[in-house]
XYZ file of C-alpha atoms in Angstrom:
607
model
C 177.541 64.760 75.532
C 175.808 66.350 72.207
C 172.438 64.328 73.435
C 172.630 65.633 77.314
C 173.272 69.599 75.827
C 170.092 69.152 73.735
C 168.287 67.855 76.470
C 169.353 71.026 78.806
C 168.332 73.481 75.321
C 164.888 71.977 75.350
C 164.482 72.018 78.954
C 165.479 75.606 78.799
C 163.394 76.461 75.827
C 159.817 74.610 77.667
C 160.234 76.941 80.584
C 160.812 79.543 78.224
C 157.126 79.078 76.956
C 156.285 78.642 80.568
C 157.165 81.992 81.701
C 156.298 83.942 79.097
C 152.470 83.329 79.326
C 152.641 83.702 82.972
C 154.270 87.351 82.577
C 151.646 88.520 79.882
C 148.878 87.148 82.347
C 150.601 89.245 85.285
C 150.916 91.710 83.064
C 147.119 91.705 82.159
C 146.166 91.592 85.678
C 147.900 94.811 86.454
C 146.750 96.188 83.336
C 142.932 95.545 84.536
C 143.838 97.159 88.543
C 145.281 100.042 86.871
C 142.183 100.511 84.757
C 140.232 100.234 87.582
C 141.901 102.544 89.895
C 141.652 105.260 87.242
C 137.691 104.369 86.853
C 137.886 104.825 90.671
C 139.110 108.214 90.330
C 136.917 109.294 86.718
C 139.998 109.633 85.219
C 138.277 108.292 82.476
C 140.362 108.556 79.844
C 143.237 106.832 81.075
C 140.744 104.104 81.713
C 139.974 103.763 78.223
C 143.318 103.679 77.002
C 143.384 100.503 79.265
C 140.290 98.801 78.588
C 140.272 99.254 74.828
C 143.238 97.250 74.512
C 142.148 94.762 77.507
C 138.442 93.932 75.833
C 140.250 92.740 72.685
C 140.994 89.422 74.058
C 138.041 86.787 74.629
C 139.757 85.760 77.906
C 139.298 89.421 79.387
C 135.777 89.945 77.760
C 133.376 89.229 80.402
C 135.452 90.864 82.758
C 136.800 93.905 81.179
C 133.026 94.753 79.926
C 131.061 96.444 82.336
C 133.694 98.798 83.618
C 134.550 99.540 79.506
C 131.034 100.398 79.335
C 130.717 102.885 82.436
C 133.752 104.524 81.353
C 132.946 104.708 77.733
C 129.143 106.425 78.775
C 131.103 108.587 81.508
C 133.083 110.006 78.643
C 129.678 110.594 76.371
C 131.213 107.869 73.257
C 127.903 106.194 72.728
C 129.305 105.207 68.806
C 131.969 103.235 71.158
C 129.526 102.160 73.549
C 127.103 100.223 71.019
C 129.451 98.611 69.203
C 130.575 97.258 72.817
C 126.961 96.052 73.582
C 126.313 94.763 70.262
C 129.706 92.732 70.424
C 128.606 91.262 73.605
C 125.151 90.389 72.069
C 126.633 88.667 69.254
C 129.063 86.772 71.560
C 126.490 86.145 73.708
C 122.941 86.415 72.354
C 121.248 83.862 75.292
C 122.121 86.861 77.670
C 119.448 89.263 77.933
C 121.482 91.605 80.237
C 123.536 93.020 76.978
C 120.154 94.052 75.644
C 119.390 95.849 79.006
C 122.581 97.325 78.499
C 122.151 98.243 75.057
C 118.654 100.081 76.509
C 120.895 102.167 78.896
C 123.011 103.092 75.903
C 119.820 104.742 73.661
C 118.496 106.246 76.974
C 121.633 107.814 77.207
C 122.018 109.084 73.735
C 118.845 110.873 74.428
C 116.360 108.286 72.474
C 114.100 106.916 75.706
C 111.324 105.678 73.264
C 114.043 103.675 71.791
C 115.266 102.653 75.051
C 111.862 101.837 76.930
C 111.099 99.579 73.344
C 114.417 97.840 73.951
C 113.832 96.917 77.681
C 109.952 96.371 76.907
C 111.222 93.588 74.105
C 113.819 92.548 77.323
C 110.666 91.725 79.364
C 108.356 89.692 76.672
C 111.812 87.847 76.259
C 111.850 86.907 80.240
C 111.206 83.007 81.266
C 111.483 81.387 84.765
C 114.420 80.075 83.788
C 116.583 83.262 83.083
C 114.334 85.758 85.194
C 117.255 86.157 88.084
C 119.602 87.466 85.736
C 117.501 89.647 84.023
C 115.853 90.941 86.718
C 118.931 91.474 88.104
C 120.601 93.330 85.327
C 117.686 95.683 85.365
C 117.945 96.190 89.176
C 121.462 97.467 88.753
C 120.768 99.358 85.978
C 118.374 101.161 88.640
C 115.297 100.296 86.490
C 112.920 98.502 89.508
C 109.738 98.519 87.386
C 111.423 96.469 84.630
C 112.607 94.260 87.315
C 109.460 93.866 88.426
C 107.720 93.385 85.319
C 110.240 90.740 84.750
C 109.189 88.558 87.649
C 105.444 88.939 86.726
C 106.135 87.916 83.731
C 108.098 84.829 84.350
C 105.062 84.245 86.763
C 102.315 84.519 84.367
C 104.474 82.009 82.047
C 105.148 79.479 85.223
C 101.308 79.187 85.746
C 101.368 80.174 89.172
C 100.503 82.946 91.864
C 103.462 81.632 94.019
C 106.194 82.045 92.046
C 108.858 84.956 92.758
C 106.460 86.203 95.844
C 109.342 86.533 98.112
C 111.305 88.678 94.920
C 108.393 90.557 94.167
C 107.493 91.616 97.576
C 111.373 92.443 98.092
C 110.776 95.362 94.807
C 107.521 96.751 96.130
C 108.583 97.009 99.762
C 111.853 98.679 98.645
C 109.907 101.198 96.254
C 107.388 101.679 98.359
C 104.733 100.227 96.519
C 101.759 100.346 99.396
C 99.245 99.078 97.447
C 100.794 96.420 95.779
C 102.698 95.132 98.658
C 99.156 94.668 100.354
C 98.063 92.850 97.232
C 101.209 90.819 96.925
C 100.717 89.775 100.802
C 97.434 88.952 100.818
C 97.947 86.936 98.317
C 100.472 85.237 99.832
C 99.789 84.303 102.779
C 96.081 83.156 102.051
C 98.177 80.781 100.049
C 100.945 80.004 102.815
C 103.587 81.217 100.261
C 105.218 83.167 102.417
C 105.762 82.992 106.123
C 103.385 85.532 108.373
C 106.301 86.991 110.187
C 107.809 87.486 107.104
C 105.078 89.013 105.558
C 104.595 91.349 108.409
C 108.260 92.481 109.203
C 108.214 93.847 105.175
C 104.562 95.890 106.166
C 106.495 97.091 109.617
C 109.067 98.602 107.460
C 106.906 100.306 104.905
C 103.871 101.249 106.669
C 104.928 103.551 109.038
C 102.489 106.153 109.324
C 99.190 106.439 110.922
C 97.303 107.116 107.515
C 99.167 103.709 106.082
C 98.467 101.365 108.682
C 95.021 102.638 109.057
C 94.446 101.877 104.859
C 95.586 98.611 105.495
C 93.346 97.466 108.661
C 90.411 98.767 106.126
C 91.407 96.816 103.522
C 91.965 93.670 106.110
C 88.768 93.593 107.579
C 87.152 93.900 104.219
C 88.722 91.015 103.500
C 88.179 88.913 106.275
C 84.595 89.528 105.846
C 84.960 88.902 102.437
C 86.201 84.960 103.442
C 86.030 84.503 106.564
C 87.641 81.179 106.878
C 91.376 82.783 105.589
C 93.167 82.142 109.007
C 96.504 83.803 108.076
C 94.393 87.230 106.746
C 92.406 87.264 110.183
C 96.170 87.058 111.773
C 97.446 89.283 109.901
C 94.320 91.867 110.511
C 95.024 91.477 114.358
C 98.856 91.919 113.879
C 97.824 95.354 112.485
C 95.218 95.909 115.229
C 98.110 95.392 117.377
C 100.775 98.307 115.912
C 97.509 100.694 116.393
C 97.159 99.882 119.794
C 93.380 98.807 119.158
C 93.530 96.395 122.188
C 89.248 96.090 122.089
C 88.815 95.012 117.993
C 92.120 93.268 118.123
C 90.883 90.564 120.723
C 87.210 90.928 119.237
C 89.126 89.203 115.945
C 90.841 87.405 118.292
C 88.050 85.548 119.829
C 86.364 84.971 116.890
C 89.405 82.940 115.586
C 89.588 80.943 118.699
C 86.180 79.795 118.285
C 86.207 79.588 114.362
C 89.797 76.981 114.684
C 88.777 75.685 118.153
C 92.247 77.078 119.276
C 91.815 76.115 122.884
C 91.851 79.883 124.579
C 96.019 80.035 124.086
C 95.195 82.982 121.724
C 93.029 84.906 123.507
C 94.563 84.697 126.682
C 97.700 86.049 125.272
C 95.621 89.008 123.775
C 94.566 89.827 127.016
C 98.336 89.835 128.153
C 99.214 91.896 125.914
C 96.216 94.278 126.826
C 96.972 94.224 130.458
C 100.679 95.206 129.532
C 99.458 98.104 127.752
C 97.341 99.241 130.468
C 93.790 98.466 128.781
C 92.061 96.817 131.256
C 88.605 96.626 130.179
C 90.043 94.445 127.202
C 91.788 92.438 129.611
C 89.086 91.381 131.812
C 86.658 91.015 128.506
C 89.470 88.620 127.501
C 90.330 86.466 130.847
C 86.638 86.466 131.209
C 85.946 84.832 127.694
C 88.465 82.224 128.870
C 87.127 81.373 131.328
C 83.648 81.139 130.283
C 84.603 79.019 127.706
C 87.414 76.535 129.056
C 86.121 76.276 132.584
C 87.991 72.368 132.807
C 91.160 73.524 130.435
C 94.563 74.079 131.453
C 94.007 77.536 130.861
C 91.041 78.384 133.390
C 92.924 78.674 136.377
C 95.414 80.875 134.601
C 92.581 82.987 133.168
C 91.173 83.022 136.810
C 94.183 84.500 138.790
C 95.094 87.145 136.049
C 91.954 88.381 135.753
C 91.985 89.430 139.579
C 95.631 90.890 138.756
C 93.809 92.838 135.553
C 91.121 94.528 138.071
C 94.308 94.326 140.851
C 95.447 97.599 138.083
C 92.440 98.525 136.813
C 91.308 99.444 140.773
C 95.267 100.693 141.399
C 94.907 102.942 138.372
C 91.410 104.769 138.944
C 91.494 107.460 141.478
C 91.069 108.124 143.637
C 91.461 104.412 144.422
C 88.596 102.613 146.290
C 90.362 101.508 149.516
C 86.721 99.169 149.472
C 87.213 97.310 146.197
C 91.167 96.692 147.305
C 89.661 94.684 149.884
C 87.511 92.775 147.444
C 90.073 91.835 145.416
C 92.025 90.600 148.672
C 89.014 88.748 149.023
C 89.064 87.124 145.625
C 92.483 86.062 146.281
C 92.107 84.861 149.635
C 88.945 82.378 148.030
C 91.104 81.662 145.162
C 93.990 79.811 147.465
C 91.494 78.443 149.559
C 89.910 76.376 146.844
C 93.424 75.663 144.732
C 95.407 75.322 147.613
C 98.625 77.480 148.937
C 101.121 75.029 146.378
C 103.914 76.352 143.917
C 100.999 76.469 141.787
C 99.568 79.610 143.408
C 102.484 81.110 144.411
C 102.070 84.703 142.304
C 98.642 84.449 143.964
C 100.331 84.540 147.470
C 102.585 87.108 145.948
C 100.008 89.631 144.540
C 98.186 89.032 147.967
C 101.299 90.170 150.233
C 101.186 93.397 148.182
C 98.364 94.308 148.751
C 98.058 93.844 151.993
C 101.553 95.912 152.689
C 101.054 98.540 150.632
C 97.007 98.882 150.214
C 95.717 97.700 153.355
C 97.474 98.381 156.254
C 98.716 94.988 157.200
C 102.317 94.634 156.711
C 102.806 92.083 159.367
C 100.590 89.990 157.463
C 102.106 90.264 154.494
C 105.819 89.502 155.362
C 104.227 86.198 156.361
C 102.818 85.214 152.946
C 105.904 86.640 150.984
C 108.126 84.658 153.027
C 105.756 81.600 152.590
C 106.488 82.256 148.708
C 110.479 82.287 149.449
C 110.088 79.229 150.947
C 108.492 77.548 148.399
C 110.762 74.781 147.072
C 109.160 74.158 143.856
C 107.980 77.817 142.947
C 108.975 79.578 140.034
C 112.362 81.094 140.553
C 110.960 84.395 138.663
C 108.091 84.654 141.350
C 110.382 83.976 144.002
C 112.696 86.605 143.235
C 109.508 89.451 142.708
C 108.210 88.163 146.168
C 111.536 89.025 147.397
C 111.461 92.055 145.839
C 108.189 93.393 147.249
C 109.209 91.792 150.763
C 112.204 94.546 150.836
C 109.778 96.808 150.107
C 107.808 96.393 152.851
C 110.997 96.064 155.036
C 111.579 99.738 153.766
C 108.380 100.767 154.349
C 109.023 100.059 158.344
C 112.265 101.453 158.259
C 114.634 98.547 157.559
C 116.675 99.714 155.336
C 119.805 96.781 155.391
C 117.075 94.031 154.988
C 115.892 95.291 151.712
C 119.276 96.117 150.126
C 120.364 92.326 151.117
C 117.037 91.078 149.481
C 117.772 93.620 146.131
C 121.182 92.070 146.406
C 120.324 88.628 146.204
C 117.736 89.005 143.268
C 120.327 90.812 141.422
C 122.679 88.005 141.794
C 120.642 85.065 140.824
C 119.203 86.667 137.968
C 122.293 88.583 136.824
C 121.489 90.133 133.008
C 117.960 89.311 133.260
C 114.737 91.989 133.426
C 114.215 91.060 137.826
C 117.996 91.685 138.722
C 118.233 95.024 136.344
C 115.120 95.733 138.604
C 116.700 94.580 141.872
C 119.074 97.046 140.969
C 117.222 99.795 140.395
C 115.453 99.463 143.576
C 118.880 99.823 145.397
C 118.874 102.339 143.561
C 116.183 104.110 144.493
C 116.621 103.119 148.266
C 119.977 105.179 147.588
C 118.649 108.313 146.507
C 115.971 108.079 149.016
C 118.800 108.320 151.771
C 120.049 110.999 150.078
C 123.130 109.157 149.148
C 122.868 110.227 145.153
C 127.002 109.258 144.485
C 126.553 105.352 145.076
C 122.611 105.874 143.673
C 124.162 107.194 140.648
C 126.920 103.921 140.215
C 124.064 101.520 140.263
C 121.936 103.935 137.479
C 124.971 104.033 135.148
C 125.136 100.317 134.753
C 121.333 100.328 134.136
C 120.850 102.974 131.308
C 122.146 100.021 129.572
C 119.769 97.291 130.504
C 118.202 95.457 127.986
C 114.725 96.198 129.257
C 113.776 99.645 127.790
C 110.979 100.691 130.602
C 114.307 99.857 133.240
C 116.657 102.127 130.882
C 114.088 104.589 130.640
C 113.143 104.935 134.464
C 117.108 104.557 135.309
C 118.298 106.989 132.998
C 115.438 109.803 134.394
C 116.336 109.545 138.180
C 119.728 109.732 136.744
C 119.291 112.922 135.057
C 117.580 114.242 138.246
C 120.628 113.240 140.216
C 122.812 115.158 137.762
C 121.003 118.148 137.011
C 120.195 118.744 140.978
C 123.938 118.490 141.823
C 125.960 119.757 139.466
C 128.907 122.360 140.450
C 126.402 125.500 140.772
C 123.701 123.720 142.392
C 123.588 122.420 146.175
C 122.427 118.984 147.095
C 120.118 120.436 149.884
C 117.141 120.807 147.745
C 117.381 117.437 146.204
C 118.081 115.358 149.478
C 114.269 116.946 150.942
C 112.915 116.548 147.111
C 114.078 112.503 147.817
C 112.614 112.241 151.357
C 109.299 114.137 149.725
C 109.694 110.723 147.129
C 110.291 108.218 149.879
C 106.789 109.393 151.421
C 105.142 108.869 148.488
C 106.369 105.259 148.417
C 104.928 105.465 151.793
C 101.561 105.823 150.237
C 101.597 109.231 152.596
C 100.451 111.639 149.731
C 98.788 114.394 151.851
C 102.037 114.668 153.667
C 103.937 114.691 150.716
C 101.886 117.062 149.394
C 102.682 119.543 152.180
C 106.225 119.097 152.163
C 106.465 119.595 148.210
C 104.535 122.963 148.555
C 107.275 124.163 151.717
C 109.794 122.764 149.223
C 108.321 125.226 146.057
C 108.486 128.342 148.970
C 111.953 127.514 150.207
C 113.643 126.784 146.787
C 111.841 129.282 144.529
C 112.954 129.304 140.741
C 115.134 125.952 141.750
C 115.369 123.290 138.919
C 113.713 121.063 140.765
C 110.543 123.181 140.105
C 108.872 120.933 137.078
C 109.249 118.114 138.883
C 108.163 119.319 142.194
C 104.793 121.156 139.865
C 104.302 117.425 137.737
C 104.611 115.316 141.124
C 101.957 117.556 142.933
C 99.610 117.166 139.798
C 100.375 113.209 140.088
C 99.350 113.044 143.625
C 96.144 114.958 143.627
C 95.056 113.235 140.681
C 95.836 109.752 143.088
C 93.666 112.127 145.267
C 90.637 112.862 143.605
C 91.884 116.431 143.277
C 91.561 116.283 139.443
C 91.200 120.357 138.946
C 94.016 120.838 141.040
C 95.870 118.639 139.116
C 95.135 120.087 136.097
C 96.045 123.686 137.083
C 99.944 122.343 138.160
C 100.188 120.683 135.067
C 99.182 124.248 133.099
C 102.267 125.774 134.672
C 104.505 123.573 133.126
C 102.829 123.657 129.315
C 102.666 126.904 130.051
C 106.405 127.695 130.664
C 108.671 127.229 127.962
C 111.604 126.395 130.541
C 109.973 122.978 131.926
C 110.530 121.616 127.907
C 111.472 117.992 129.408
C 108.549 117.332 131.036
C 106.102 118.808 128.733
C 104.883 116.345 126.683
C 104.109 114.002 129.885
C 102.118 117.188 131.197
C 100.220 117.202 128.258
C 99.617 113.501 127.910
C 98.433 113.550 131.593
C 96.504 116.701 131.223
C 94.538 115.458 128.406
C 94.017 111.965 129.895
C 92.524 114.026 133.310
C 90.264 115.832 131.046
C 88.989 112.666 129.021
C 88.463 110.946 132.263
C 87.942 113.118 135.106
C 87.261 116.448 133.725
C 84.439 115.383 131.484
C 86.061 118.047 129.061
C 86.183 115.454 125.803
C 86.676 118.771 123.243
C 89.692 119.722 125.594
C 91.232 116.511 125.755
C 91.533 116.159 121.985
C 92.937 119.631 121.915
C 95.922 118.611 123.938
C 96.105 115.236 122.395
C 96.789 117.286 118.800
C 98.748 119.743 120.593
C 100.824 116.727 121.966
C 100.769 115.076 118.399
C 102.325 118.639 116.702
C 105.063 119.610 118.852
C 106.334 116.031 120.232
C 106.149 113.896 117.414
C 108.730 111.899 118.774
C 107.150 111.150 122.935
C 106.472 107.607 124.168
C 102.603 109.125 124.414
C 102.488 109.549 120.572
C 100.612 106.542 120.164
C 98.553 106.230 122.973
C 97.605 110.075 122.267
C 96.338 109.001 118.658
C 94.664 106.230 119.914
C 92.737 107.735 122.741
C 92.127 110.971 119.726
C 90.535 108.169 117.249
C 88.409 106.880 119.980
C 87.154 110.709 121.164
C 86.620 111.593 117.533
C 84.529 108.930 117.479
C 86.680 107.410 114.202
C 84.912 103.580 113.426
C 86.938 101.054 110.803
């Protein structure tokens, strides 16, 4: 019996021991949430109270410290605060962020000399072996160029150019460091270091003015006729081309990579792409043309042979007024192209761009139903090309006044390529067919789905015939004037411009002071430049610069006047007027770029 009770007293007195450990540690803990939550509020000395106590035991040290030490500098006790870091030193003296600290604590007293001396000493100290956590100590102390004179210096002891790019290009591109980011990236990526995409998403982010990115194509072409053999610098140089919009240079470096790595054409051909995107045909052509000068039995030539019809396809669409004689050339070109590759799934967008032309350019829709169908029919074509010959077959069924045909064809493409860039477009062509009956409510169903398309140009286009739905039939404005505004529209989709023309000028006499106004004024100008009215033009466009109430459609007035008096006007001195003019007071248009391109090239500005 005596043996079992002492048994039971032990027992009792080991879970004694047990619990009363556990309750200081829960104790401690609570201790260490309070402290915080009054840090949280700068209640600073009720924090203190706390953390005084707290940092006296070696479990707590490490974690008690760096709040002890904000709240002892909040409340001004630097006495306090160096014995903390000098405790921590002496605990610790392998860690180089208590030195750091004890920087912040002389800077703070007032004594920077003392302070910079401290963090100087901090940086002679730094290997490639502790660099991360002193580099990181001095980042949150917010002291970047210590940081950063930390990683060099671990560098310069590692023996290598390499080391800590990614860190160091991290510290200038977040301090905006232009000059040695450049450095740090061409040095880089001459030595593969770093990834190119990498290298150029930090430049995207920093550079972002004109001045900057203009500094660094300067300092890349320097460079790449410095050493002309540094691949990833010539890359780099036509990346920056690129954000400039310098279509012409960026494929001249372009081409002279190709032929410098014997890259096959795959470069240049995607140059011109991109060019013919972007509406520079001249490069485009240059570009197809090298291709196929210089691949002529590649993969590539017959590629480079059928775009660079499409390129003159929109260089002839786009010059006005347009030469009804060199559409039927191109026609022409097409027509020899699919006799000598064949009508195959090969040629297919051939067919396509063919049809087009022929509906829309020529006069022959009959014609062209036949070849767009062939396409359809195609069992082996590309689904994408299938679906735009579809597409431009409903168009020419609305051109002749079949309406159902072409919304069953829109319907289909926007079925079988649901969330992609053809069936947002599919879309918007229903659409459009919509508003061109005059039946804006189910017009307006389709155009609310699209402002959210992932393609920006079908966002864009969807989101301004929405806003000219809305603002043309609101509570206090009738319908009427919009329903003949969209049958004036559906003639120019007709190609039937003089008509149009007439009816928009009955409109402007019927509806006077309507809100349709601007966009009857910038439609008129669009047409007579398609015209070869140019002056005309010009004057329609002056009406809405000139009238503070057309504000929306100002800066594509001014883009287009300046553009008609660059290339139609022969006024070059006036054109870079409006281009500034543009540049001042819409720094934030869609033109802004294209304005400061075409204003470099006027100036006559050379890299």
């Amino acid at each position: 019996m005596k043996r079992k009770l002492l048994l039971i007293w032990l027992l009792a007195i080991g879970c004694l021991g047990l619990i009363v450990p556990q309750a200081k540690a829960q104790g401690v803990a609570e201790q260490m949430a309070l402290a915080k939550e009054y840090l949280r509020q700068n209640d600073f000395a009720k924090a203190e109270a706390l953390y005084s106590q707290l940092v006296e035991q070696d479990v707590q040290f490490g974690l008690v410290y760096p709040d002890y030490l904000k709240t002892l500098l909040a409340l001004r006790n630097f006495k306090e605060a160096d014995k903390l870091v000098k405790r921590a030193q002496k605990k610790y003296p392998a860690v180089l962020a208590y030195a750091v600290d004890e920087g912040k604590v002389l800077q703070a007293t007032g004594n920077a000399a003392a302070a910079e001396k401290k963090w100087a000493q901090v940086v002679q100290a730094t290997t490639p072996e502790n660099v991360y956590s002193v580099a990181s100590a001095f980042q949150q102390a917010d002291l970047l160029p210590y940081a950063e004179q930390s990683y060099l210096r671990a560098r310069q002891l590692s023996g290598s150019e390499k080391s800590f790019a990614a860190q160091l290009l991290q510290l200038y591109a977040f301090q905006r460091k232009t000059d040695q980011l450049v450095d740090e990236v061409l040095r880089q990526v001459k030595g593969n270091a770093v990834p190119l995409t990498y290298a150029q998403n930090l430049l995207q982010n920093v550079l972002r003015d004109e001045e900057s990115l203009a500094q660094l194509e300067q300092r890349l072409m320097t460079e790449v006729q410095t050493d002309p053999d540094a691949t990833p610098v010539q890359e780099l140089l036509i990346w920056t081309l690129l954000q400039r919009k310098d279509f012409g240079p960026a494929l001249l470096q372009t081409r002279a990579l190709d032929r410098r790595t014997q890259g096959g054409g795959a470069r240049v051909l995607s140059m011109a792409d991109i060019s013919l995107r972007n509406k520079d045909y001249a490069t485009a052509i240059e570009g197809y043309t090298y291709v196929m000068q210089q691949y002529r039995t590649g993969d590539l030539y017959p590629i480079a042979r059928q775009r660079i019809i499409q390129a003159r396809e929109e260089q002839v669409k786009n010059t006005f007024p347009i030469d009804r004689d060199k559409i039927k050339l191109l026609a022409q070109e097409y027509e020899a192209l699919l006799q000598e590759m064949g009508r195959t799934d090969r040629t297919a967008e051939v067919l396509k761009e063919l049809g087009e032309l022929q509906a829309f350019y020529l006069d022959a829709p009959e014609t062209a139903v036949k070849n767009l169908q062939e396409v359809i029919a195609m069992p082996r074509a590309n689904q994408n090309v299938v679906a735009e010959a579809k597409l431009a077959l409903a168009d020419v069924y609305l051109l002749r006044g079949e309406p159902w045909e072409s919304t069953l064809l829109y319907s289909q493409v926007e079925k079988t390529h649901k969330e992609q860039p053809l069936g947002y477009e599919a879309k918007l062509r229903n659409a459009r067919l919509n508003y061109y009956k005059g039946d804006f409510e189910l017009a307006q169903s389709h155009l609310d789905i699209l402002k959210l398309a992932t393609s920006r140009e079908i966002a864009n286009d969807a989101l301004d015939l929405s806003l000219l739905i809305i603002d043309n039939t609101g509570l206090d404005t009738s319908a009427a004037a919009l329903k003949e505004y969209a049958a004036i529209d559906f003639l120019v989709f007709q190609h039937k411009f003089p008509e149009a023309l007439n009816a928009l000028d009955k409109l402007l006499t019927k509806y006077p002071g309507h809100s349709l106004t601007d966009e009857i004024y910038f439609q008129k100008a669009e047409l007579q430049q398609q015209m070869g009215q140019f002056s005309e033009a010009a004057q329609n466009l002056q009406l809405i610069i000139d009238n503070p109430k057309y504000d929306i459609l100002s800066d594509d007035a001014l883009f287009l006047l300046a553009r008609l008096n660059e290339e139609n006007l022969n006024q070059p001195q006036k054109a870079q007027e409006l281009y500034n003019q543009l540049l001042v007071k819409h720094p934030g248009s869609v033109f802004v770029a294209e304005a400061r391109k075409r204003l470099r090239k006027l100036r006559g500005d050379k890299v």
